[in-house]
Each structure stands twice: as C-alpha cells, then as structure tokens.
Tab-separated table of C-alpha atoms in Angstrom:
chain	number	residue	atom	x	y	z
A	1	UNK	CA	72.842	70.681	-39.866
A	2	UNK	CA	69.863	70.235	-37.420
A	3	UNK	CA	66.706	70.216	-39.017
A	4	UNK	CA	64.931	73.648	-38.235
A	5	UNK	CA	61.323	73.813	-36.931
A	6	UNK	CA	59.416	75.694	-39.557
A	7	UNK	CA	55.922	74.930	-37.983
A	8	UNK	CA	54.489	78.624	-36.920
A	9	UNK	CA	50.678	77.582	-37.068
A	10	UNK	CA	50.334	76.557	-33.356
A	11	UNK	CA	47.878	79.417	-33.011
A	12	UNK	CA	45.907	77.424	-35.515
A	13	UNK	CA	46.781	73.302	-33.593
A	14	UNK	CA	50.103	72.739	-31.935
A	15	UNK	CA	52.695	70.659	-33.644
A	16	UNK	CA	54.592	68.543	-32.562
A	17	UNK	CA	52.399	66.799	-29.865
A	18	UNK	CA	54.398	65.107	-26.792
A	19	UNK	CA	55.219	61.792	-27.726
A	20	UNK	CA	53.022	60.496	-25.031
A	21	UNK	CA	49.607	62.453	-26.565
A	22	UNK	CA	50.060	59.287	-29.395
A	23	UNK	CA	51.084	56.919	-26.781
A	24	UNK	CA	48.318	57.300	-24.046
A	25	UNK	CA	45.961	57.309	-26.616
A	26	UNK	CA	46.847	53.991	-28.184
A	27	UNK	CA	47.429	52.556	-24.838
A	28	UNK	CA	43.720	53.446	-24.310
A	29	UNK	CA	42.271	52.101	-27.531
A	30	UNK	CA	44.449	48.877	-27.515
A	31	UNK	CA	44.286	47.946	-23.674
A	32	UNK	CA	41.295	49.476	-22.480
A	33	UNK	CA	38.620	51.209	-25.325
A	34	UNK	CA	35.942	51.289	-22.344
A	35	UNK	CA	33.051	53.651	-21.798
A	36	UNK	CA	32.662	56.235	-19.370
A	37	UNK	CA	30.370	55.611	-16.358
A	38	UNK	CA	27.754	53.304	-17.923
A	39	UNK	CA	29.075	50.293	-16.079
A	40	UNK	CA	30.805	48.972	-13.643
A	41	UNK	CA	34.019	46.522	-14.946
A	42	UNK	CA	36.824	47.118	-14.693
A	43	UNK	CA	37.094	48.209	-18.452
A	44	UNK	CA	34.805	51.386	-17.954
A	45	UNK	CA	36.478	52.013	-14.360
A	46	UNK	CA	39.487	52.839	-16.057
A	47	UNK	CA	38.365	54.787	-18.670
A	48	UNK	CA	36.098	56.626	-16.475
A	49	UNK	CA	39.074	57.305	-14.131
A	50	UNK	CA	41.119	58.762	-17.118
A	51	UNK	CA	38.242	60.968	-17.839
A	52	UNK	CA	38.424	62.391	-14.312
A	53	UNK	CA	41.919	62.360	-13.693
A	54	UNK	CA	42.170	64.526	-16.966
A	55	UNK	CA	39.268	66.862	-15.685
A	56	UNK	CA	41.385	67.066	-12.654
A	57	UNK	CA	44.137	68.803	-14.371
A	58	UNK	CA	42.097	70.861	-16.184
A	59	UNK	CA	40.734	72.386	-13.703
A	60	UNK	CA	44.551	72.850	-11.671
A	61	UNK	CA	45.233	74.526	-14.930
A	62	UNK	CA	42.357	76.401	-14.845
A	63	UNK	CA	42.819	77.405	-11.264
A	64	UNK	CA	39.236	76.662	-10.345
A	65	UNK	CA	38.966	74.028	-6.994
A	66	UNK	CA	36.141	72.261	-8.288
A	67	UNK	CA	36.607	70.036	-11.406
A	68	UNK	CA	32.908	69.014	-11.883
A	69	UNK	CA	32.575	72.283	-13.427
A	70	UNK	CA	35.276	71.694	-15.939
A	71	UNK	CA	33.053	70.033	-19.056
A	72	UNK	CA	34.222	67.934	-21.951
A	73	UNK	CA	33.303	68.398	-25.427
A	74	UNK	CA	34.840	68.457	-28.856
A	75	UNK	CA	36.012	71.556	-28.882
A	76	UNK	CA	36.127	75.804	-27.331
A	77	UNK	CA	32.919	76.657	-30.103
A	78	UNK	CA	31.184	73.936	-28.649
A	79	UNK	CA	31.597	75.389	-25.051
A	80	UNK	CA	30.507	78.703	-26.483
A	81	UNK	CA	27.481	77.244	-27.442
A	82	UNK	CA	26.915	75.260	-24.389
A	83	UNK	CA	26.912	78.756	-22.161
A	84	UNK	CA	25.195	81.579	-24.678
A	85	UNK	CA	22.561	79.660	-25.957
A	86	UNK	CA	21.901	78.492	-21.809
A	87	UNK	CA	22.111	81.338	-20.533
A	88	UNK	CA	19.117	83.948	-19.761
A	89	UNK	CA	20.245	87.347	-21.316
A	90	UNK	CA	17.350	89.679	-19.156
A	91	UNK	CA	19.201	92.817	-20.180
A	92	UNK	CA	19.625	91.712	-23.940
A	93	UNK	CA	23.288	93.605	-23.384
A	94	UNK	CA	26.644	92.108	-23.828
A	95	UNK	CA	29.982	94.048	-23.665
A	96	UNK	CA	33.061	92.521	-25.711
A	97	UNK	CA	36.473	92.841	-25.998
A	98	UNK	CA	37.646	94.389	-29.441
A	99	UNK	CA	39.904	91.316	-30.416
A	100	UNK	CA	36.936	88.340	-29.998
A	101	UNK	CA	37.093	85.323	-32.355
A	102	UNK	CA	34.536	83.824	-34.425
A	103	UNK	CA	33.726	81.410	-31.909
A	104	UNK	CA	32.149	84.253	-29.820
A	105	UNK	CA	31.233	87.196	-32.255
A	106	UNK	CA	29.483	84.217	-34.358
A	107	UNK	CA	27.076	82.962	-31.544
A	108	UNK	CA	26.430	86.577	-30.105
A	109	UNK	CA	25.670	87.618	-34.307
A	110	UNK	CA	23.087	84.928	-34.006
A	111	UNK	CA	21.743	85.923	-30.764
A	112	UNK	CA	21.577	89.712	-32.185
A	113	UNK	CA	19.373	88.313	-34.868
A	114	UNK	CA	17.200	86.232	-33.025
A	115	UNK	CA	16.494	87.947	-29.802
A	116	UNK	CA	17.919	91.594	-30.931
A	117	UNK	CA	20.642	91.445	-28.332
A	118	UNK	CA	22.881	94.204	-28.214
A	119	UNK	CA	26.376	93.717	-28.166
A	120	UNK	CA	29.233	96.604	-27.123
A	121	UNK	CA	32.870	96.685	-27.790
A	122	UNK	CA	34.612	97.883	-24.810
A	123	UNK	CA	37.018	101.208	-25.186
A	124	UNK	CA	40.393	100.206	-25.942
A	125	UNK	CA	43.867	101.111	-26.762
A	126	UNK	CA	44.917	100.657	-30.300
A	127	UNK	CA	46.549	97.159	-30.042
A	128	UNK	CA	43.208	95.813	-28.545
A	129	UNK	CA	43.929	95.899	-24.878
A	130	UNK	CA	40.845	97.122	-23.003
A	131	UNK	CA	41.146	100.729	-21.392
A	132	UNK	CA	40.447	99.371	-17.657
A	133	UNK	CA	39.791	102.588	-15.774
A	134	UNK	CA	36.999	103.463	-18.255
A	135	UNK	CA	35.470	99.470	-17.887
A	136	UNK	CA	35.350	99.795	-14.231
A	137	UNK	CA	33.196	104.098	-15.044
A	138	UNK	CA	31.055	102.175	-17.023
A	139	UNK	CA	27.341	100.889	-15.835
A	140	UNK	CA	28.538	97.083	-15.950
A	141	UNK	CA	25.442	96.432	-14.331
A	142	UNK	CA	23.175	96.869	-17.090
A	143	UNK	CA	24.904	94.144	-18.724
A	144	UNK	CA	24.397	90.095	-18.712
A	145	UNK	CA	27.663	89.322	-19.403
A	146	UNK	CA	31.115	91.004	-19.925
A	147	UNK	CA	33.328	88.531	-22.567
A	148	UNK	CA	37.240	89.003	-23.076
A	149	UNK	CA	39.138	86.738	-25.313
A	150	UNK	CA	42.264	86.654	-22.975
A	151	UNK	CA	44.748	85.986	-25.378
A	152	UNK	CA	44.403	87.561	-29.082
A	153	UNK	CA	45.086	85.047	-31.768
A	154	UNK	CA	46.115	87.772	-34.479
A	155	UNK	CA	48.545	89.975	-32.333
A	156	UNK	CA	49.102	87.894	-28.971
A	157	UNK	CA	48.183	91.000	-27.208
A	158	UNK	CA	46.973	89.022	-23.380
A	159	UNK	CA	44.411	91.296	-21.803
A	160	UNK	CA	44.971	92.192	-18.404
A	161	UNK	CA	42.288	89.697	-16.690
A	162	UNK	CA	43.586	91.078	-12.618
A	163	UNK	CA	42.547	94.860	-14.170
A	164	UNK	CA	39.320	93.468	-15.621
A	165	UNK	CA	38.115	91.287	-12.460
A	166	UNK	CA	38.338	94.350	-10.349
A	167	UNK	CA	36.708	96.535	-13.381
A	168	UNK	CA	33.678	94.432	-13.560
A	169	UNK	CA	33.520	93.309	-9.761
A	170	UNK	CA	31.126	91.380	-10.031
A	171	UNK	CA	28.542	93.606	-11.202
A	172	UNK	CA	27.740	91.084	-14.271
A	173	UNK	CA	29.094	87.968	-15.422
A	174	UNK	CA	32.655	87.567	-16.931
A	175	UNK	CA	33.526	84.986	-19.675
A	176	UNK	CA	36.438	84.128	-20.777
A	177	UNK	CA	37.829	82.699	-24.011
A	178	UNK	CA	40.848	80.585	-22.819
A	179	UNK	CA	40.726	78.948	-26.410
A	180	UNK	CA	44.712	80.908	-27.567
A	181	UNK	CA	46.412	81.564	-24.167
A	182	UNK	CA	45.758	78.175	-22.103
A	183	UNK	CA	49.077	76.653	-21.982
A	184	UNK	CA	50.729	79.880	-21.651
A	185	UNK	CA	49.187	82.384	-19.048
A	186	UNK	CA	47.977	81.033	-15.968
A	187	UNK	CA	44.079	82.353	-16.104
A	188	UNK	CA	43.076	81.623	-12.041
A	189	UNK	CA	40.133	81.417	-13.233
A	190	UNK	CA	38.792	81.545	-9.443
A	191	UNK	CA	41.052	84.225	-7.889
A	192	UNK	CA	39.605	86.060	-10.601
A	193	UNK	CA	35.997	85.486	-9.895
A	194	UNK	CA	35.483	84.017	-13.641
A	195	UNK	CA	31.570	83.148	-14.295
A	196	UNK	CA	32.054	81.300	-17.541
A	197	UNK	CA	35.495	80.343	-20.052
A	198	UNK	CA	35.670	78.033	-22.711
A	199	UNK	CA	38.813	76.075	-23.857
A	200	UNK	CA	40.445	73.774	-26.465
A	201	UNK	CA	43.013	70.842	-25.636
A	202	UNK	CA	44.420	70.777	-28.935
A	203	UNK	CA	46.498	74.501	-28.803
A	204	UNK	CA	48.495	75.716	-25.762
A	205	UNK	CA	47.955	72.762	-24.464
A	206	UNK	CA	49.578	70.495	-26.942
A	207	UNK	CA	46.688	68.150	-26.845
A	208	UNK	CA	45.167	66.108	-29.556
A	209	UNK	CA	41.629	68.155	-31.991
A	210	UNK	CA	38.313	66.674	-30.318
A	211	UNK	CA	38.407	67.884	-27.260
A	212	UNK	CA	37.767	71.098	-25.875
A	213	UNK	CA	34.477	72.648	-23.768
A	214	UNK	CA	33.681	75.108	-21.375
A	215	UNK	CA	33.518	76.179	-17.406
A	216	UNK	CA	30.912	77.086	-15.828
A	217	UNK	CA	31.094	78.482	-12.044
A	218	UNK	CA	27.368	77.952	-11.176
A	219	UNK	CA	25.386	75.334	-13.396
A	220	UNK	CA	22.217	76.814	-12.683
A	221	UNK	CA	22.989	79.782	-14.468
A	222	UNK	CA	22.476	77.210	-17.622
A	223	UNK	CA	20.487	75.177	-19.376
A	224	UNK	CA	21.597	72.385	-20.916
A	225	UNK	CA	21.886	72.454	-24.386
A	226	UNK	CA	22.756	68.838	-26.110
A	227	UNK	CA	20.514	66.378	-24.208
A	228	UNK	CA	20.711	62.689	-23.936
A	229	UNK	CA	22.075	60.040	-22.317
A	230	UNK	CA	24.710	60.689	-19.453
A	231	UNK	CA	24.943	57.203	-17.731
A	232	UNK	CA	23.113	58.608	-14.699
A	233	UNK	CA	19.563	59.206	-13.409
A	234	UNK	CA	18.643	57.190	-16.524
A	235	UNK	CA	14.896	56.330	-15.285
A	236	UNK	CA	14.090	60.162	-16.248
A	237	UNK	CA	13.519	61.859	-19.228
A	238	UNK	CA	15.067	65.165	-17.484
A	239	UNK	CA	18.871	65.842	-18.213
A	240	UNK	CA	20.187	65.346	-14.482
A	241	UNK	CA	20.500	68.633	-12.802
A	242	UNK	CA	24.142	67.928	-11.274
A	243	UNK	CA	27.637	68.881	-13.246
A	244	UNK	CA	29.181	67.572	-15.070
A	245	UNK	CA	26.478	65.304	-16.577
A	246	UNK	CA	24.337	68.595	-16.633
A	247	UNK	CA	26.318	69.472	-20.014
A	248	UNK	CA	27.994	65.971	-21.136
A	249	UNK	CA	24.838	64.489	-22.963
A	250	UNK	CA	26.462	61.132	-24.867
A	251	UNK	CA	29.779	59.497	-24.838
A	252	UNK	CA	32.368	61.960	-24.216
A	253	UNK	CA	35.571	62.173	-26.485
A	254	UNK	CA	37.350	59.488	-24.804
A	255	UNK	CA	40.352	59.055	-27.386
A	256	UNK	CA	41.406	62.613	-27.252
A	257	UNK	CA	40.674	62.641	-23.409
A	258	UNK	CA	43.356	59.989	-23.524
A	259	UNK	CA	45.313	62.080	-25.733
A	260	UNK	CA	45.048	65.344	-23.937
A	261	UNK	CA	45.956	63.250	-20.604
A	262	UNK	CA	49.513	62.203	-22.413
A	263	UNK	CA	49.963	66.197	-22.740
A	264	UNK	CA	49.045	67.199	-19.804
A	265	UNK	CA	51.256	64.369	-17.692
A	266	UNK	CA	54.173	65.569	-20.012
A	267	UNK	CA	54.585	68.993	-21.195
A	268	UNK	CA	57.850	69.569	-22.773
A	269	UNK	CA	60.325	72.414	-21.309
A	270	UNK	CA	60.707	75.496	-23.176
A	271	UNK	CA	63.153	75.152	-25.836
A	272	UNK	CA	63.317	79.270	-26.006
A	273	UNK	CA	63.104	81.569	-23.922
A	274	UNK	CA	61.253	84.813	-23.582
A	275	UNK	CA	64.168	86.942	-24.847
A	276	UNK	CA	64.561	84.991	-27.449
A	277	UNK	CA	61.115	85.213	-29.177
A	278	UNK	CA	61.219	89.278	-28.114
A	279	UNK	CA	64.592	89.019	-30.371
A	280	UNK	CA	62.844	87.370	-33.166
A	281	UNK	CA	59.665	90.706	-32.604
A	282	UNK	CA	62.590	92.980	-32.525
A	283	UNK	CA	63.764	91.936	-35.731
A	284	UNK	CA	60.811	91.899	-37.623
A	285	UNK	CA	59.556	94.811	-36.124
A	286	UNK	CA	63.358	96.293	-37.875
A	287	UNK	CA	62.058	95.421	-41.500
A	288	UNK	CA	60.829	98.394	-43.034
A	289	UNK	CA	58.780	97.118	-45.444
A	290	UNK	CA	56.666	94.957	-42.091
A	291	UNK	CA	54.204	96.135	-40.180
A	292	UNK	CA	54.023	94.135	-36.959
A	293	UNK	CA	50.695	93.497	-35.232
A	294	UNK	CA	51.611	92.745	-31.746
A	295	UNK	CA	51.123	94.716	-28.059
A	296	UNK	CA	52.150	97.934	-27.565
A	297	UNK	CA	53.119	97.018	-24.090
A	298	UNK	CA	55.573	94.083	-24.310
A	299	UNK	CA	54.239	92.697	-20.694
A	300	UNK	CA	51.124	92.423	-22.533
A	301	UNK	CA	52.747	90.294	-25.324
A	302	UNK	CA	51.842	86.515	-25.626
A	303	UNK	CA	54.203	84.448	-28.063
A	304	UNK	CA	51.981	84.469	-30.951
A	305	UNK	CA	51.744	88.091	-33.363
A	306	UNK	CA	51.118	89.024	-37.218
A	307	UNK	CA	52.507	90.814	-39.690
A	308	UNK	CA	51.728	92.486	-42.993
A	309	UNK	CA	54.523	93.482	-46.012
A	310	UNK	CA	53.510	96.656	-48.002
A	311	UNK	CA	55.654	94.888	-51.051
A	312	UNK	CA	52.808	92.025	-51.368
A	313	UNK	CA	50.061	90.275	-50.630
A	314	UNK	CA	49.515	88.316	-47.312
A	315	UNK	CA	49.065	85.662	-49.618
A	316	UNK	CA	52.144	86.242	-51.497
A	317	UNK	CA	53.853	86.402	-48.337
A	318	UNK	CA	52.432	83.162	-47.342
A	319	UNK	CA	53.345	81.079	-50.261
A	320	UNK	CA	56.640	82.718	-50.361
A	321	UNK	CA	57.397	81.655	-46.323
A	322	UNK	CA	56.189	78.143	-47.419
A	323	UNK	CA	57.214	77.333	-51.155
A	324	UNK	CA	60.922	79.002	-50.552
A	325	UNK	CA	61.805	78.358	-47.006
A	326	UNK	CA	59.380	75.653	-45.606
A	327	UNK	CA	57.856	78.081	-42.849
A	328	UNK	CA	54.568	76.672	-42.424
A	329	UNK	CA	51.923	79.935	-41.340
A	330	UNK	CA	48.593	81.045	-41.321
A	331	UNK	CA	47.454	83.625	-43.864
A	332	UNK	CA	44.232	85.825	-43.725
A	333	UNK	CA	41.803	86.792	-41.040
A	334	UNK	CA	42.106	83.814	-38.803
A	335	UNK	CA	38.295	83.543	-38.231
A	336	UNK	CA	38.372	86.797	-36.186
A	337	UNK	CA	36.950	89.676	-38.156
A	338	UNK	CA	37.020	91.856	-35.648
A	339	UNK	CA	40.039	91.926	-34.328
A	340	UNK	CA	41.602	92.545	-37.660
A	341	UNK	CA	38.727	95.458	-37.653
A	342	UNK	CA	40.117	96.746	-34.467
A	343	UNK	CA	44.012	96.622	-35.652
A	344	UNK	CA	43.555	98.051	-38.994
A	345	UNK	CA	44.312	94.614	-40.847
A	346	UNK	CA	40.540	94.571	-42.354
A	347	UNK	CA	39.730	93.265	-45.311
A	348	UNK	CA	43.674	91.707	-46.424
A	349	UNK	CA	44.338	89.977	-42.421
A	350	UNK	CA	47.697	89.260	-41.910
A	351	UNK	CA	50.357	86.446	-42.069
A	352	UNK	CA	50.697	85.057	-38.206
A	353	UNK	CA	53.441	83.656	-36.366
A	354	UNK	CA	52.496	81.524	-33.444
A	355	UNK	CA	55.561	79.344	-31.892
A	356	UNK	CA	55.008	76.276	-29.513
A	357	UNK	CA	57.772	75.740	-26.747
A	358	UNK	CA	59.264	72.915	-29.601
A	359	UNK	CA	60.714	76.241	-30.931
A	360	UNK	CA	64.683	77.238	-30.676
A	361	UNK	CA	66.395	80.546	-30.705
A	362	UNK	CA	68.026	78.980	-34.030
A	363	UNK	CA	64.437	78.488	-35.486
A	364	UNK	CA	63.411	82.249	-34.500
A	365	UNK	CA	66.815	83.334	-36.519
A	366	UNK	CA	65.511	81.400	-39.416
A	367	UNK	CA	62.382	82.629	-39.609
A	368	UNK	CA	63.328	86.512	-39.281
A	369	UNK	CA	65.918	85.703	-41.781
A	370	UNK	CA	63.409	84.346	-44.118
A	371	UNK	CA	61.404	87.581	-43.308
A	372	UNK	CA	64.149	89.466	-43.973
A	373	UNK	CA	65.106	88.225	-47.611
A	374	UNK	CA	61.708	87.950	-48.903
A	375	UNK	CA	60.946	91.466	-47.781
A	376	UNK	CA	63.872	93.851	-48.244
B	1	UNK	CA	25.050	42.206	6.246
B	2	UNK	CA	26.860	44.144	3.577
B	3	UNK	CA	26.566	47.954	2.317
B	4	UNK	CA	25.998	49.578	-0.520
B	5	UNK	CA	27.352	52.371	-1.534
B	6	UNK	CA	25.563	54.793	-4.480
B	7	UNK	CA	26.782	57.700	-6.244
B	8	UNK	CA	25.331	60.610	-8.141
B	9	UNK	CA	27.406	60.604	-10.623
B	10	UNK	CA	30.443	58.519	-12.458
B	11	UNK	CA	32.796	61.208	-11.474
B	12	UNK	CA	32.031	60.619	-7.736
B	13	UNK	CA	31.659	56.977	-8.560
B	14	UNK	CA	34.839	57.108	-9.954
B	15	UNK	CA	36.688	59.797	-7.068
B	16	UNK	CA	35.496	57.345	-4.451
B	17	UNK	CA	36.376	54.242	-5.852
B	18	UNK	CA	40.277	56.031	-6.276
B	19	UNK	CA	40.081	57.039	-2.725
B	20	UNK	CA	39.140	54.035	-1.543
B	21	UNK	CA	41.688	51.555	-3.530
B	22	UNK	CA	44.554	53.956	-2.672
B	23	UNK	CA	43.808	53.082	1.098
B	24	UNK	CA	43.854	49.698	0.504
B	25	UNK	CA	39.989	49.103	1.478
B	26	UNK	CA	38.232	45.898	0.265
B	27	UNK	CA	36.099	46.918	-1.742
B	28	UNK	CA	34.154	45.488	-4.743
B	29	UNK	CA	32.976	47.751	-7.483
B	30	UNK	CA	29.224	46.419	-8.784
B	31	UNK	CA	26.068	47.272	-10.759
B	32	UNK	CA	23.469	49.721	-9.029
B	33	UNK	CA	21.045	47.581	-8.422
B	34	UNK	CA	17.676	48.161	-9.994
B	35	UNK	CA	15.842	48.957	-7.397
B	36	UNK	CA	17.845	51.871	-5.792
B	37	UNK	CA	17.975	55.008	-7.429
B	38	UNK	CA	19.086	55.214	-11.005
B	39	UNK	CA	21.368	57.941	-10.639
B	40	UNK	CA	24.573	56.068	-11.056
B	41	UNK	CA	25.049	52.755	-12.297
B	42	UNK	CA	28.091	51.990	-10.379
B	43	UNK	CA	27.945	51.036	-7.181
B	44	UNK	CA	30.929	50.123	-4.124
B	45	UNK	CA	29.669	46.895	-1.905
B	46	UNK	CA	31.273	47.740	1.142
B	47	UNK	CA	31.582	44.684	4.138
B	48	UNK	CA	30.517	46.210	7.672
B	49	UNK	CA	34.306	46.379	8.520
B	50	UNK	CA	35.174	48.593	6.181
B	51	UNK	CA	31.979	50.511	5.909
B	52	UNK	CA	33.705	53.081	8.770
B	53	UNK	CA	36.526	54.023	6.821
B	54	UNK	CA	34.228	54.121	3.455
B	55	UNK	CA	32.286	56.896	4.938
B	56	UNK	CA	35.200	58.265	6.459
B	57	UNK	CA	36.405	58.772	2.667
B	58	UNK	CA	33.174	59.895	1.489
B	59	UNK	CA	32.783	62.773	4.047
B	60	UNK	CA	36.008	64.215	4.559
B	61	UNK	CA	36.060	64.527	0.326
B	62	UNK	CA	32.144	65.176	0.111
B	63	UNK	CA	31.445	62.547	-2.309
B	64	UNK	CA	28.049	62.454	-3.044
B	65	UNK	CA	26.850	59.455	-2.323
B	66	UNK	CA	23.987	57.085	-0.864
B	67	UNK	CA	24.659	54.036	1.741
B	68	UNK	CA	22.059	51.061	1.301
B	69	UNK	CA	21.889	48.018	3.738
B	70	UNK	CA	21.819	44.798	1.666
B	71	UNK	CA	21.987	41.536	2.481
C-alpha cells in the first residue's frame, strides 16, 4: 500500500521540500560558506552570485522587471515591518481587506496606537472577497495605502488583484501580502501597478523558514528601518540610498537563500490536479455535520480552505485527524483574527486544510474519508 | 595602462562580473582600492583590450558602475 501524504499544514510551512532545497544548501555550506559582497574571492563571488541569481527569480515570479527591488530578509513580517514603519502615512488612513493576517493587522494595531492611524475594512462579500465596484466609488484618494492579502490563509478565497488594480488606479498605494498565494497565483506584480508586497520562501514556494522580505516599487517611498552594515559605501555612517542595500542592513540569510534557490531551480509537477482538490471541497462540503469555509465563487478558490464540525470542538477535530488517522492540520485562528471575524469562525477558528502539489487524488480520498468517519 | 572598473553595489558587482565571464572576457575580479569610492568593495581590473567590450556590457545592461585609469 503506498504510504499516503497526511501533511495538510502547508498553509502553515510546506512539507516535503524538493530534494534539492537540502542539497543546494549543503553544497553551499560545505563547498562555499562565503559572504555576500564584502570581498572580492572567489568564495564571496559565488555566494554573492547565488544571492542574486535567487533575487532574480524572485522577482520573474513576482513579475516585477527589476530585481533590486526584490529584498531579502528572514521572513513576510519582517517585510511588513520594513514598509509600514518606512513609510510616511500623511493621511493617517489605511483601507484593508477583511481577511488580513497578523502580520499586517498587528503592525497597522501598533501604528493605530502610536500615531492614531485609522484603518478601514473594505466592503465585501461574505466569503471575504472585496466588493470591487464599490472600491473603485470610494474616495481612494484620501488614503496612504490600500492593503489586500491576496490569498486568504483560512478559506483560500484569492482576491481578484486585475479588479482591484483598476479599483484603486493609482489613486493611493497598493500592498500586497503575497505571504499564502506565492507559488500558486501568478501576482504580476507590475502589470498590476503593485506599490509594495511582502513574501515568504518557506510556503508556496517550497523553500526552506529564514527567508522571506518585501518589494518595494520606489525605495524612496521608505526609510530604512534595520541599519548597519551592507558591504557598500562603508566610509559613511548613512545607510546607502540605492536598493537593495537600502533595506539589507547585515549579512543576509545566505543558507536559506541557498535553500530557496534549490526550490526555485526545481519545483515539483503537480501531483493533483484542480478537479481533484474541487472533488475533495465537494465532499466535505457533502458532510452535514461540516461547515466549509472556502469561496463562494470557485474561480476565486485557492487550494487551501477550513472547516468547522457542529459535533465538536476544532480541537477535538484536530486531535481526532491526527491521533486516529495521521492527518497532520492546523487548528484555531491561524494568527488572523480577522478573517475568522469576517467568516463567522470568531472566537473557536477552524481546522484548515492546505495541500502542497506533493498531494495525490488518493491522499484527497483519504482525507475526506477521514472527515467523513469522524464526523457522521 | 589598465582599468578599473567600480560598482555601486554587490548586486551590480556581481551582474557584471556574470556578464562578463559568460563572454569569455579576461577579466580579474579585485579589492576596491582604498582610495576610490567606498561604495563597493569589489572591483573588475579590466586590460585596455577588453575595456571596449566591458563597457559595452555595462551599458547595454545599465550596470552601475565607475571606470578608473590605473596603472
């Protein structure tokens, strides 16, 4: 019997990695372990060239034609810091999408204390997806920045970033969060006239944790916020005004650069396909006692949703899923209040289901049968 | 008479120095000297036959960069 993948946490980090995530980054660490940029051996010329040939995909992945404003750090919260706490709010006015993470809502919560800044959630549909005709009526002008988490990581529901684009138009600055659906939408981040998105290698994108960051369109929008040394224009005591040393103070995360570099070069095929995972929705969505958190609108549906059982707890669920059929999931509010707020799942969350493309149709039947038993 | 080429950052550094290896240029990859601008510390010595091409790199893929005369 094959053994069946019972990993549904990739909304949480991706498992398995691509074999060469492990093997790129102990190639690094036993043939080169160099520096970036602060020298000029060979040693550091590699390392600095694996650094940029990974910031190179990135930013083909992120659809944006100039990599220098792709930045490294250890992870998407760190790139959330990196732009809100640079970034001159003149209005004191941010609008939000209803599902935002932590990451976001957490900063923004700290900004609303400190500076009283005001922050909106846009009008929306009941799954989360933001009503676009009444975005693009609204006075987007009167606000710094317009923030959409593109891909929800409690129902999947993928916002429609074309619709929102045209919406805003411009008017204010639009930001991103790439951190759930990188790896599985395309965001064209520049045929979309994106001002600001943050990301994180170690999800969608099958990387290795410790490296994630942020883009930025136009640096001088920002100040930088960690400051030290960058290997460059080191007679001043000024961080250097040019990306992407602007915002990569210190030695960057070279062993999960590495890592993420092994992904990238070799991301797996899909071992399911789209019908598939809609079969395994379908037949949760068919258990009476579930309620399904996912998009209304099925084009809208990434591969990741929730669900809550009227018979128990979330918790109970959980430990059930685990301790009697080895399904490994996430349980609770997934460090985003307010989308469970916004989909009626506040205060018990949900149990989530997030696949990787490791998954099989036969994995999908096991996991809706396990759904199945435990709930009739 | 060689050249020196400077960058303004190790990405550039690091772009150019790609560029230029994948053509086949001679080129050898030093320290920026102390005395130029600290902006990068790697640095391309460049002989004057191959200087052409260097820039040739540099502009068509606007690398930022700085060319020094040095002995």
């Amino acid at each position: 019997m094959a053994t069946r993948n019972g990993y549904f946490d990739n909304g949480a980090t991706s498992y398995p990695k691509p074999p060469e995530c492990a093997e790129y980054i102990a190639r690094y660490l036993s043939e080169c372990g160099g520096t970036y940029g602060r020298g000029s051996y060979e040693r550091v010329l590699r390392a600095t060239d694996m650094v940029e040939r990974c910031r190179e995909r990135m930013a083909e992945i992120m659809g944006v034609a100039e990599p220098a404003s792709v930045t490294f750090g250890c992870n998407a919260s760190f790139g959330v810091a990196v732009i809100l706490r640079g970034f001159d709010f003149r209005h004191g006015r941010v609008l939000i999408s209803p599902l935002e993470h932590n990451a976001v809502t957490r900063e923004l919560e700290m900004l609303r204390q400190t500076m009283s800044l005001t922050v909106e959630v846009a009008e929306h549909s009941r799954d989360g997806a933001i009503d676009i005709p009444r975005l693009k009526a609204q006075n987007i002008d009167a606000y710094d920045m317009v923030i959409v988490c593109h891909q929800s990581n409690v129902n999947g529901l993928t916002q429609n970033l074309d619709g929102i684009s045209e919406a805003v138009g411009g008017r204010a600055p639009l930001f991103v969060d790439m951190s759930q659906s990188l790896g599985h939408v395309e965001p064209r981040l520049d045929d979309r006239n994106v001002d600001f998105a943050i990301w994180t290698g170690h999800k969608g994108l099958l990387g290795p944790t410790g490296v994630g960051g942020c883009f930025i369109r136009n640096h001088e929008k920002v100040r930088p916020l960690v400051l030290g040394g960058t290997g460059s224009n080191s007679d001043s005591y000024e961080m250097p005004n040019r990306v992407p040393d602007k915002f990569e103070a210190g030695t960057p995360p070279l062993v999960p650069i590495a890592g993420l570099l092994g992904s990238l070069e070799n991301r797996p095929e899909n071992r399911h396909s789209r019908n598939d995972f809609h079969a395994l929705l379908e037949r949760c969505k068919a258990i009476k006692s579930l309620t399904v958190l996912c998009a209304d609108d099925t084009a809208m549906q990434g591969e990741l949703f929730s669900v809550v059982c009227d018979k128990m707890s979330v918790a109970m669920l959980n430990h059930r899923l685990w301790h009697e059929y080895a399904i490994e999931c996430r349980s609770g509010l997934h460090c985003a209040p307010l989308a469970h707020k916004t989909l009626g799942s506040m205060p018990h969350g949900s149990v989530r289901i997030s696949p990787s493309p490791y998954h099989t149709k036969e994995d999908f039947d096991a996991l809706a049968t396990a759904l199945e038993e435990i709930c009739r | 008479m060689k050249h020196l080429i400077t960058f303004a950052s190790a990405r550039e550094a690091s772009r150019a120095t790609r560029l230029m290896e994948s053509e086949k240029l001679d080129i050898v990859v030093t320290a920026t000297p102390e005395d130029i601008s600290a902006e990068c510390g790697i640095a391309i010595l460049v002989s004057p036959e191959q200087i052409e091409a260097c820039m040739k790199i540099i502009t068509d893929n606007k690398i930022a960069a700085e060319v020094y005369e040095r002995p």
